DNA sequence: CCATATAAAGAACGATCATTCTTTAAATTG
DNA sequence: CAATTTAAAGAATGATCGTTCTTTATATGG
């Protein structure tokens, strides 16, 4: 009764030897670099400093750890890309910032090229129904976020292209850039494609 | 000396029990549907009607069979997409036909959604240097093909966007569409995105 | 008909994988 | 200082994988 005084409440038994946040970050990076099949549970235990027992206790298995890593990725990486959409400035400025973040995310670290969702989850979804469902949700949420930004800018509802479709195009471009980064394209090349993407999308609203 | 008369020359030993062309088509579809890791050698022997011994004799192993399947895919599937670029009509018409073929290829058969190169090879390249090289070549060739079509249409060389970059954008869109098809998007949705892509790309040349 | 050559069929091998189980260590509670 | 609770460490398990090897079948050449 006197152990949970203040903020130092310690659970009953032997304390964990790993840091949950750091473990998730390390697991995420391992999946990102090696793919779902390519990253073994042994490798995961090594990089997260977790025992197999702890991994299964905390996440239920490899599949659960992967889903947790995806959520961590969405909160720490995708969130930055989505935040660039603002609205912070004009639509042109925000789209420019958006694609700049996309290229940065895809090329910043040569150990983790491309996108954990577009490249890794997208592949794992092929042979796992739970992952397919997760991918669908993530993709739809991403497109909805872009669509909302276009609507906020007063996207002409009478034009040939609805904001929902334009958002689908914008998202497809972002994923194409992620894929190209995975295959070795560098920051310079992709930044030029990103600039062209902004121009092309903006002229769609005329 | 009298066995190779005419076109009926038969090799010396026991004749093959499988058809090379049909085997390649079946192997391609299996890799396309299940991914590189997801398709086992056992599965390959079943669908191609080859014995393990024949598979290793003819293709050297799983890796060689996959590369042969990629080549077969490029010759039979990608070739149709590239052919749509013509030049057959105006740039607008040809781009429209191009993306129509992209969407068709990605959504035609629900057993094989998306693109064998953009989705499957792209993933396998992550853990195999030979596959990475192959992917790079295929991606560059695809972009060069689009770029040549833009140049042929007299793509304004003085505009803000070079044809090489515009081709990179056009290819990124195609790959984004392939990826979205893999995650379950249907023909209708993607066709609308494809139409928007044509509009956006054309307005880039103004 | 016999020697030779090629392919089919499938057993066998070694490696790797995800998962579970057993034992040991380190903490709190009374 | 026991008793209890939780985690770490790692061996054990069963399945699957890509590859190789052995045996059998089917063709041609002389």
Short mmCIF file of C-alpha atoms (C1' of nucleotides) in Angstrom, two decimals:
data_model
loop_
_atom_site.label_atom_id
_atom_site.label_comp_id
_atom_site.label_asym_id
_atom_site.label_seq_id
_atom_site.Cartn_x
_atom_site.Cartn_y
_atom_site.Cartn_z
CA UNK A 1 0.00 0.00 0.00
CA UNK A 2 2.96 2.31 0.48
CA UNK A 3 4.60 1.44 -2.86
CA UNK A 4 2.39 3.51 -5.13
CA UNK A 5 3.03 6.81 -3.42
CA UNK A 6 3.94 9.56 -5.84
CA UNK A 7 4.83 8.75 -9.46
CA UNK A 8 7.24 5.95 -8.58
CA UNK A 9 4.75 3.13 -8.47
CA UNK A 10 6.61 -0.06 -9.32
CA UNK A 11 4.80 -3.25 -10.31
CA UNK A 12 5.18 -6.34 -8.21
CA UNK A 13 7.81 -8.63 -9.75
CA UNK A 14 11.12 -8.29 -11.51
CA UNK A 15 11.26 -5.02 -13.45
CA UNK A 16 11.52 -4.89 -17.24
CA UNK A 17 14.99 -4.56 -18.63
CA UNK A 18 13.80 -2.80 -21.80
CA UNK A 19 12.26 0.57 -22.55
CA UNK A 20 8.91 0.21 -24.26
CA UNK A 21 9.18 3.33 -26.39
CA UNK A 22 12.75 2.64 -27.51
CA UNK A 23 11.84 -0.98 -28.23
CA UNK A 24 8.97 0.08 -30.47
CA UNK A 25 11.19 2.54 -32.32
CA UNK A 26 13.83 -0.14 -32.87
CA UNK A 27 11.28 -2.72 -33.99
CA UNK A 28 9.77 -0.22 -36.40
CA UNK A 29 13.14 0.53 -37.94
CA UNK A 30 13.96 -3.17 -38.28
CA UNK A 31 10.71 -3.96 -40.07
CA UNK A 32 11.17 -0.85 -42.21
CA UNK A 33 14.67 -1.88 -43.24
CA UNK A 34 14.17 -5.63 -43.67
CA UNK A 35 10.50 -6.11 -44.44
CA UNK A 36 8.06 -8.23 -42.47
CA UNK A 37 9.33 -11.62 -43.59
CA UNK A 38 12.92 -10.44 -43.68
CA UNK A 39 12.96 -9.45 -40.03
CA UNK A 40 13.11 -12.51 -37.80
CA UNK A 41 11.91 -12.71 -34.22
CA UNK A 42 15.52 -13.31 -33.15
CA UNK A 43 16.51 -10.05 -34.83
CA UNK A 44 13.64 -8.29 -33.11
CA UNK A 45 14.73 -9.54 -29.70
CA UNK A 46 18.24 -8.31 -30.40
CA UNK A 47 17.35 -4.77 -31.50
CA UNK A 48 14.62 -4.24 -28.91
CA UNK A 49 16.59 -5.79 -26.05
CA UNK A 50 13.59 -7.91 -25.24
CA UNK A 51 13.56 -11.60 -24.42
CA UNK A 52 11.36 -13.83 -26.57
CA UNK A 53 9.15 -14.33 -23.54
CA UNK A 54 8.69 -10.58 -23.10
CA UNK A 55 7.96 -10.08 -26.76
CA UNK A 56 5.20 -12.67 -26.67
CA UNK A 57 3.95 -11.39 -23.34
CA UNK A 58 3.79 -7.76 -24.47
CA UNK A 59 2.69 -8.07 -28.09
CA UNK A 60 1.34 -11.57 -28.52
CA UNK A 61 3.84 -12.41 -31.25
CA UNK A 62 5.48 -11.09 -34.38
CA UNK A 63 2.20 -10.00 -35.94
CA UNK A 64 1.21 -7.94 -32.90
CA UNK A 65 4.63 -6.33 -32.70
CA UNK A 66 4.40 -5.38 -36.36
CA UNK A 67 0.99 -3.78 -35.90
CA UNK A 68 2.32 -1.86 -32.89
CA UNK A 69 5.27 -0.72 -35.00
CA UNK A 70 2.87 0.45 -37.72
CA UNK A 71 0.91 2.48 -35.18
CA UNK A 72 4.14 3.98 -33.83
CA UNK A 73 5.16 4.85 -37.39
CA UNK A 74 1.83 6.53 -38.06
CA UNK A 75 2.09 8.59 -34.88
CA UNK A 76 5.68 9.68 -35.33
CA UNK A 77 6.30 9.71 -39.10
CA UNK A 78 3.03 9.96 -41.01
CA UNK A 79 1.84 12.56 -38.52
CA UNK A 80 4.62 14.90 -39.61
CA UNK A 81 3.68 14.51 -43.25
CA UNK A 82 0.01 15.10 -42.51
CA UNK A 83 0.84 18.12 -40.32
CA UNK A 84 2.58 19.76 -43.27
CA UNK A 85 -0.80 19.93 -44.99
CA UNK A 86 -1.87 22.39 -42.31
CA UNK A 87 -3.68 24.47 -43.26
CA UNK A 88 -0.62 26.57 -42.54
CA UNK A 89 -0.45 28.74 -45.66
CA UNK A 90 -1.81 28.72 -49.18
CA UNK A 91 -2.72 25.42 -50.77
CA UNK A 92 0.35 25.71 -52.97
CA UNK A 93 2.61 26.24 -49.98
CA UNK A 94 1.06 23.42 -47.99
CA UNK A 95 1.21 20.96 -50.87
CA UNK A 96 4.84 21.90 -51.37
CA UNK A 97 5.58 21.31 -47.70
CA UNK A 98 3.63 18.04 -47.83
CA UNK A 99 5.67 16.58 -50.67
CA UNK A 100 8.86 17.88 -49.15
CA UNK A 101 8.06 15.85 -46.05
CA UNK A 102 7.20 12.85 -48.20
CA UNK A 103 10.58 12.97 -49.93
CA UNK A 104 12.37 13.60 -46.66
CA UNK A 105 10.70 10.62 -45.00
CA UNK A 106 11.49 8.39 -47.96
CA UNK A 107 15.15 9.34 -48.38
CA UNK A 108 16.37 10.69 -45.04
CA UNK A 109 17.88 7.49 -43.72
CA UNK A 110 19.53 5.17 -46.25
CA UNK A 111 18.87 2.26 -43.88
CA UNK A 112 15.12 2.77 -44.14
CA UNK A 113 14.26 3.93 -47.66
CA UNK A 114 10.67 4.36 -48.74
CA UNK A 115 7.65 4.02 -46.49
CA UNK A 116 6.83 1.38 -43.89
CA UNK A 117 3.18 1.43 -44.91
CA UNK A 118 3.38 1.85 -48.68
CA UNK A 119 6.24 -0.59 -49.14
CA UNK A 120 6.39 -3.03 -46.23
CA UNK A 121 2.82 -3.29 -44.94
CA UNK A 122 1.59 -3.19 -48.51
CA UNK A 123 3.59 -6.32 -49.25
CA UNK A 124 2.76 -8.13 -46.03
CA UNK A 125 -0.93 -7.48 -46.71
CA UNK A 126 -0.73 -9.89 -49.63
CA UNK A 127 -0.69 -12.94 -47.37
CA UNK A 128 -2.41 -11.75 -44.19
CA UNK A 129 -6.02 -10.62 -43.91
CA UNK A 130 -5.46 -8.62 -40.74
CA UNK A 131 -2.67 -6.65 -42.43
CA UNK A 132 -4.85 -6.07 -45.49
CA UNK A 133 -7.51 -4.52 -43.30
CA UNK A 134 -4.91 -2.34 -41.59
CA UNK A 135 -3.52 -1.18 -44.92
CA UNK A 136 -6.96 -0.28 -46.20
CA UNK A 137 -7.66 1.85 -43.13
CA UNK A 138 -4.31 3.64 -43.33
CA UNK A 139 -4.66 4.34 -47.03
CA UNK A 140 -8.21 5.65 -46.69
CA UNK A 141 -7.32 7.85 -43.73
CA UNK A 142 -4.42 9.33 -45.68
CA UNK A 143 -6.61 10.15 -48.65
CA UNK A 144 -9.34 11.57 -46.44
CA UNK A 145 -6.77 13.87 -44.81
CA UNK A 146 -5.67 15.23 -48.21
CA UNK A 147 -9.23 15.55 -49.42
CA UNK A 148 -10.16 17.59 -46.35
CA UNK A 149 -7.29 19.98 -47.04
CA UNK A 150 -8.42 20.45 -50.64
CA UNK A 151 -11.99 21.10 -49.49
CA UNK A 152 -10.76 23.61 -46.95
CA UNK A 153 -9.06 25.52 -49.75
CA UNK A 154 -12.43 25.74 -51.48
CA UNK A 155 -11.63 23.12 -54.08
CA UNK A 156 -13.99 23.91 -56.97
CA UNK A 157 -16.83 21.46 -56.66
CA UNK A 158 -18.00 22.15 -60.19
CA UNK A 159 -14.73 21.28 -61.91
CA UNK A 160 -14.02 18.11 -63.82
CA UNK A 161 -12.19 16.55 -60.89
CA UNK A 162 -13.75 16.09 -57.44
CA UNK A 163 -11.57 16.68 -54.41
CA UNK A 164 -11.87 13.01 -53.48
CA UNK A 165 -10.38 11.98 -56.81
CA UNK A 166 -7.72 14.68 -56.70
CA UNK A 167 -6.76 13.44 -53.23
CA UNK A 168 -6.52 9.92 -54.61
CA UNK A 169 -4.15 11.21 -57.27
CA UNK A 170 -2.10 13.15 -54.73
CA UNK A 171 -1.81 10.07 -52.55
CA UNK A 172 -0.87 7.89 -55.54
CA UNK A 173 1.95 10.30 -56.36
CA UNK A 174 3.19 10.19 -52.78
CA UNK A 175 3.21 6.39 -52.86
CA UNK A 176 4.93 6.30 -56.23
CA UNK A 177 7.64 8.52 -54.78
CA UNK A 178 7.99 6.22 -51.76
CA UNK A 179 8.31 3.22 -54.04
CA UNK A 180 10.95 4.91 -56.19
CA UNK A 181 12.94 5.82 -53.11
CA UNK A 182 12.88 2.17 -52.06
CA UNK A 183 14.46 1.22 -55.38
CA UNK A 184 17.37 3.59 -54.92
CA UNK A 185 16.33 7.02 -56.20
CA UNK A 186 17.93 9.83 -54.24
CA UNK A 187 16.67 13.01 -52.65
CA UNK A 188 17.53 15.28 -55.60
CA UNK A 189 15.62 13.35 -58.26
CA UNK A 190 12.56 12.85 -56.11
CA UNK A 191 12.45 16.49 -54.98
CA UNK A 192 12.15 17.52 -58.62
CA UNK A 193 9.32 15.05 -59.15
CA UNK A 194 7.68 16.40 -56.02
CA UNK A 195 7.85 19.96 -57.33
CA UNK A 196 6.27 18.85 -60.58
CA UNK A 197 3.56 17.06 -58.62
CA UNK A 198 2.58 20.28 -56.83
CA UNK A 199 2.35 22.17 -60.11
CA UNK A 200 0.30 19.45 -61.75
CA UNK A 201 -2.14 19.15 -58.86
CA UNK A 202 -2.66 22.88 -58.53
CA UNK A 203 -3.46 23.30 -62.21
CA UNK A 204 -6.11 20.64 -61.76
CA UNK A 205 -8.27 23.07 -59.80
CA UNK A 206 -8.47 25.65 -62.57
CA UNK B 1 22.26 -37.68 -88.67
CA UNK B 2 18.74 -38.37 -89.93
CA UNK B 3 17.00 -37.17 -86.78
CA UNK B 4 17.31 -33.45 -87.31
CA UNK B 5 15.67 -33.40 -90.70
CA UNK B 6 12.94 -30.80 -90.96
CA UNK B 7 11.63 -29.00 -87.88
CA UNK B 8 11.00 -32.10 -85.84
CA UNK B 9 14.43 -32.45 -84.29
CA UNK B 10 14.04 -34.18 -80.97
CA UNK B 11 16.76 -34.10 -78.36
CA UNK B 12 18.37 -37.32 -77.27
CA UNK B 13 16.82 -38.42 -73.98
CA UNK B 14 13.40 -38.53 -72.39
CA UNK B 15 11.27 -35.63 -73.62
CA UNK B 16 10.02 -32.89 -71.32
CA UNK B 17 6.57 -33.36 -69.89
CA UNK B 18 5.93 -29.63 -69.49
CA UNK B 19 5.41 -26.75 -71.89
CA UNK B 20 8.01 -24.02 -71.33
CA UNK B 21 5.77 -21.12 -72.29
CA UNK B 22 2.81 -22.29 -70.22
CA UNK B 23 5.11 -23.01 -67.28
CA UNK B 24 6.49 -19.49 -67.38
CA UNK B 25 3.01 -18.00 -67.54
CA UNK B 26 1.90 -20.10 -64.56
CA UNK B 27 5.02 -19.27 -62.55
CA UNK B 28 4.54 -15.58 -63.29
CA UNK B 29 0.96 -15.67 -62.08
CA UNK B 30 1.94 -17.53 -58.91
CA UNK B 31 4.64 -15.03 -58.00
CA UNK B 32 2.26 -12.20 -58.89
CA UNK B 33 -0.47 -13.54 -56.63
CA UNK B 34 1.63 -14.75 -53.68
CA UNK B 35 4.78 -12.66 -53.74
CA UNK B 36 8.32 -13.97 -53.97
CA UNK B 37 8.58 -15.32 -50.43
CA UNK B 38 4.97 -16.39 -50.39
CA UNK B 39 5.34 -18.67 -53.38
CA UNK B 40 7.21 -21.85 -52.45
CA UNK B 41 9.18 -24.05 -54.81
CA UNK B 42 6.67 -26.82 -54.13
CA UNK B 43 3.87 -24.52 -55.28
CA UNK B 44 5.88 -23.63 -58.37
CA UNK B 45 6.37 -27.27 -59.29
CA UNK B 46 2.65 -27.85 -58.94
CA UNK B 47 1.47 -24.96 -61.11
CA UNK B 48 4.14 -25.34 -63.76
CA UNK B 49 3.91 -29.15 -63.91
CA UNK B 50 7.66 -29.31 -63.55
CA UNK B 51 9.63 -31.63 -61.33
CA UNK B 52 12.02 -30.02 -58.88
CA UNK B 53 14.85 -31.47 -60.91
CA UNK B 54 13.58 -29.83 -64.09
CA UNK B 55 13.07 -26.52 -62.37
CA UNK B 56 16.66 -26.48 -61.16
CA UNK B 57 17.93 -27.78 -64.49
CA UNK B 58 16.06 -25.15 -66.51
CA UNK B 59 16.24 -22.09 -64.30
CA UNK B 60 18.95 -22.76 -61.74
CA UNK B 61 16.57 -22.32 -58.83
CA UNK B 62 13.81 -20.14 -57.47
CA UNK B 63 15.69 -16.92 -58.11
CA UNK B 64 16.28 -17.75 -61.77
CA UNK B 65 12.67 -18.77 -62.27
CA UNK B 66 11.54 -15.48 -60.77
CA UNK B 67 13.78 -13.47 -63.08
CA UNK B 68 12.46 -15.45 -66.05
CA UNK B 69 8.92 -14.73 -64.88
CA UNK B 70 9.75 -11.03 -64.64
CA UNK B 71 11.06 -11.05 -68.21
CA UNK B 72 7.93 -12.88 -69.38
CA UNK B 73 5.80 -10.28 -67.58
CA UNK B 74 7.68 -7.43 -69.23
CA UNK B 75 7.24 -8.97 -72.67
CA UNK B 76 3.57 -9.82 -72.33
CA UNK B 77 2.13 -7.27 -69.87
CA UNK B 78 4.32 -4.19 -69.67
CA UNK B 79 4.71 -4.27 -73.45
CA UNK B 80 0.96 -3.67 -73.84
CA UNK B 81 1.10 -0.70 -71.50
CA UNK B 82 4.10 0.76 -73.31
CA UNK B 83 2.49 0.15 -76.69
CA UNK B 84 -0.46 2.30 -75.68
CA UNK B 85 1.92 5.25 -75.55
CA UNK B 86 2.30 4.93 -79.29
CA UNK B 87 2.62 7.47 -80.70
CA UNK B 88 -0.79 6.47 -81.98
CA UNK B 89 -2.71 9.72 -81.64
CA UNK B 90 -2.39 12.99 -79.76
CA UNK B 91 -0.43 13.06 -76.54
CA UNK B 92 -3.71 13.39 -74.65
CA UNK B 93 -5.15 10.33 -76.35
CA UNK B 94 -2.04 8.26 -75.86
CA UNK B 95 -1.69 9.19 -72.19
CA UNK B 96 -5.34 8.29 -71.72
CA UNK B 97 -4.79 4.92 -73.37
CA UNK B 98 -1.63 4.40 -71.32
CA UNK B 99 -3.34 4.87 -67.97
CA UNK B 100 -6.31 2.85 -69.10
CA UNK B 101 -3.93 -0.04 -69.72
CA UNK B 102 -2.30 0.56 -66.34
CA UNK B 103 -5.63 0.32 -64.54
CA UNK B 104 -6.66 -2.67 -66.61
CA UNK B 105 -3.44 -4.52 -65.83
CA UNK B 106 -3.76 -3.72 -62.13
CA UNK B 107 -7.41 -4.69 -61.70
CA UNK B 108 -8.29 -7.14 -64.49
CA UNK B 109 -7.74 -10.34 -62.56
CA UNK B 110 -8.64 -10.32 -58.85
CA UNK B 111 -6.14 -13.13 -58.31
CA UNK B 112 -3.28 -10.92 -59.45
CA UNK B 113 -3.93 -7.35 -58.33
CA UNK B 114 -1.34 -4.64 -58.85
CA UNK B 115 1.91 -5.06 -60.71
CA UNK B 116 4.47 -7.85 -60.56
CA UNK B 117 7.31 -5.35 -60.85
CA UNK B 118 6.03 -2.41 -58.78
CA UNK B 119 4.67 -4.57 -55.97
CA UNK B 120 6.39 -7.95 -55.93
CA UNK B 121 9.84 -7.35 -57.39
CA UNK B 122 9.97 -4.05 -55.55
CA UNK B 123 9.59 -5.90 -52.29
CA UNK B 124 11.92 -8.78 -53.12
CA UNK B 125 14.58 -6.22 -54.09
CA UNK B 126 14.86 -5.26 -50.44
CA UNK B 127 16.81 -8.39 -49.54
CA UNK B 128 18.46 -9.39 -52.81
CA UNK B 129 21.07 -7.38 -54.71
CA UNK B 130 20.37 -9.07 -58.06
CA UNK B 131 16.68 -8.20 -57.77
CA UNK B 132 17.53 -4.62 -56.84
CA UNK B 133 19.57 -4.28 -60.02
CA UNK B 134 16.73 -5.77 -62.06
CA UNK B 135 14.21 -3.39 -60.51
CA UNK B 136 16.41 -0.39 -61.22
CA UNK B 137 16.70 -1.35 -64.89
CA UNK B 138 12.99 -1.95 -65.31
CA UNK B 139 12.06 1.31 -63.60
CA UNK B 140 14.54 3.34 -65.64
CA UNK B 141 13.44 1.74 -68.90
CA UNK B 142 9.82 2.53 -68.09
CA UNK B 143 10.58 6.16 -67.38
CA UNK B 144 12.75 6.46 -70.48
CA UNK B 145 9.87 5.12 -72.58
CA UNK B 146 7.48 7.76 -71.22
CA UNK B 147 10.07 10.49 -71.56
CA UNK B 148 10.63 9.59 -75.22
CA UNK B 149 6.90 9.87 -75.87
CA UNK B 150 6.77 13.32 -74.27
CA UNK B 151 9.77 14.45 -76.32
CA UNK B 152 8.15 13.14 -79.49
CA UNK B 153 5.13 15.33 -78.75
CA UNK B 154 7.48 18.31 -78.65
CA UNK B 155 7.42 18.66 -74.89
CA UNK B 156 8.36 22.28 -74.27
CA UNK B 157 12.00 22.24 -73.29
CA UNK B 158 11.82 25.75 -71.89
CA UNK B 159 9.06 25.12 -69.41
CA UNK B 160 9.50 24.70 -65.67
CA UNK B 161 9.37 20.92 -65.89
CA UNK B 162 11.73 18.86 -68.05
CA UNK B 163 10.32 15.86 -69.87
CA UNK B 164 12.56 13.59 -67.78
CA UNK B 165 10.96 14.88 -64.58
CA UNK B 166 7.45 14.81 -66.03
CA UNK B 167 8.06 11.19 -67.03
CA UNK B 168 9.19 10.45 -63.49
CA UNK B 169 5.94 11.92 -62.24
CA UNK B 170 3.88 9.98 -64.76
CA UNK B 171 5.62 6.77 -63.73
CA UNK B 172 5.14 7.53 -60.04
CA UNK B 173 1.42 7.94 -60.64
CA UNK B 174 1.26 4.64 -62.50
CA UNK B 175 3.02 2.90 -59.60
CA UNK B 176 0.81 4.57 -57.05
CA UNK B 177 -2.20 3.24 -58.94
CA UNK B 178 -0.68 -0.25 -59.00
CA UNK B 179 -0.10 -0.09 -55.26
CA UNK B 180 -3.64 1.05 -54.56
CA UNK B 181 -5.01 -1.77 -56.67
CA UNK B 182 -2.99 -4.22 -54.60
CA UNK B 183 -4.69 -2.94 -51.46
CA UNK B 184 -8.15 -3.54 -52.82
CA UNK B 185 -9.20 -0.50 -54.84
CA UNK B 186 -11.42 -1.40 -57.76
CA UNK B 187 -11.46 -0.53 -61.43
CA UNK B 188 -13.98 2.33 -61.09
CA UNK B 189 -12.09 4.32 -58.46
CA UNK B 190 -8.74 3.93 -60.15
CA UNK B 191 -10.10 4.84 -63.59
CA UNK B 192 -11.20 8.18 -62.18
CA UNK B 193 -7.76 8.77 -60.69
CA UNK B 194 -6.26 7.82 -64.03
CA UNK B 195 -8.40 10.40 -65.84
CA UNK B 196 -7.32 13.06 -63.39
CA UNK B 197 -3.70 12.03 -63.93
CA UNK B 198 -3.96 12.66 -67.67
CA UNK B 199 -5.44 16.11 -67.10
CA UNK B 200 -2.81 17.03 -64.54
CA UNK B 201 0.10 15.87 -66.69
CA UNK B 202 -1.15 17.64 -69.81
CA UNK B 203 -1.54 20.95 -68.03
CA UNK B 204 2.06 20.63 -66.97
CA UNK B 205 3.21 21.34 -70.51
CA UNK B 206 1.49 24.72 -70.75
"C1'" DC C 1 18.70 -55.24 -78.24
"C1'" DC C 2 21.92 -52.74 -75.70
"C1'" DA C 3 24.21 -48.48 -74.55
"C1'" DT C 4 23.43 -43.78 -73.72
"C1'" DA C 5 21.15 -39.62 -72.55
"C1'" DT C 6 17.69 -36.78 -70.56
"C1'" DA C 7 13.72 -36.07 -67.55
"C1'" DA C 8 10.30 -37.33 -63.80
"C1'" DA C 9 9.34 -38.55 -59.04
"C1'" DG C 10 10.17 -38.09 -54.65
"C1'" DA C 11 13.04 -38.99 -50.60
"C1'" DA C 12 16.66 -36.68 -47.86
"C1'" DC C 13 19.29 -32.79 -45.97
"C1'" DG C 14 20.47 -28.79 -43.57
"C1'" DA C 15 19.00 -24.37 -42.38
"C1'" DT C 16 15.75 -21.18 -40.59
"C1'" DC C 17 11.59 -19.77 -38.70
"C1'" DA C 18 7.78 -18.64 -35.15
"C1'" DT C 19 6.29 -20.32 -31.05
"C1'" DT C 20 6.32 -22.62 -26.51
"C1'" DC C 21 8.40 -24.45 -22.34
"C1'" DT C 22 11.68 -24.72 -18.57
"C1'" DT C 23 14.79 -22.82 -15.59
"C1'" DT C 24 16.92 -18.96 -13.40
"C1'" DA C 25 17.08 -14.06 -11.77
"C1'" DA C 26 15.32 -9.95 -9.54
"C1'" DA C 27 11.97 -7.37 -7.61
"C1'" DT C 28 7.92 -6.52 -3.86
"C1'" DT C 29 4.86 -8.08 0.13
"C1'" DG C 30 4.08 -9.59 4.69
"C1'" DC D 1 13.73 -13.92 5.87
"C1'" DA D 2 10.38 -16.66 3.36
"C1'" DA D 3 6.62 -16.31 -0.13
"C1'" DT D 4 5.13 -14.48 -4.26
"C1'" DT D 5 5.27 -12.29 -8.60
"C1'" DT D 6 7.16 -10.91 -12.85
"C1'" DA D 7 10.84 -10.97 -16.29
"C1'" DA D 8 15.20 -12.78 -18.54
"C1'" DA D 9 17.73 -16.47 -20.79
"C1'" DG D 10 17.84 -19.93 -23.63
"C1'" DA D 11 16.80 -24.76 -24.80
"C1'" DA D 12 13.21 -27.51 -27.21
"C1'" DT D 13 9.67 -28.14 -30.74
"C1'" DG D 14 7.45 -28.67 -34.91
"C1'" DA D 15 6.85 -26.80 -39.34
"C1'" DT D 16 8.49 -25.07 -43.68
"C1'" DC D 17 11.81 -23.73 -46.82
"C1'" DG D 18 15.31 -24.10 -50.82
"C1'" DT D 19 18.35 -27.30 -52.51
"C1'" DT D 20 20.49 -31.77 -53.61
"C1'" DC D 21 20.62 -36.73 -54.34
"C1'" DT D 22 18.87 -41.21 -55.70
"C1'" DT D 23 16.07 -43.99 -58.23
"C1'" DT D 24 13.06 -44.85 -61.97
"C1'" DA D 25 11.07 -43.95 -66.59
"C1'" DT D 26 11.30 -42.83 -71.47
"C1'" DA D 27 13.39 -41.41 -75.31
"C1'" DT D 28 17.32 -41.91 -79.25
"C1'" DG D 29 21.72 -43.93 -81.58
"C1'" DG D 30 24.00 -47.78 -83.34
#
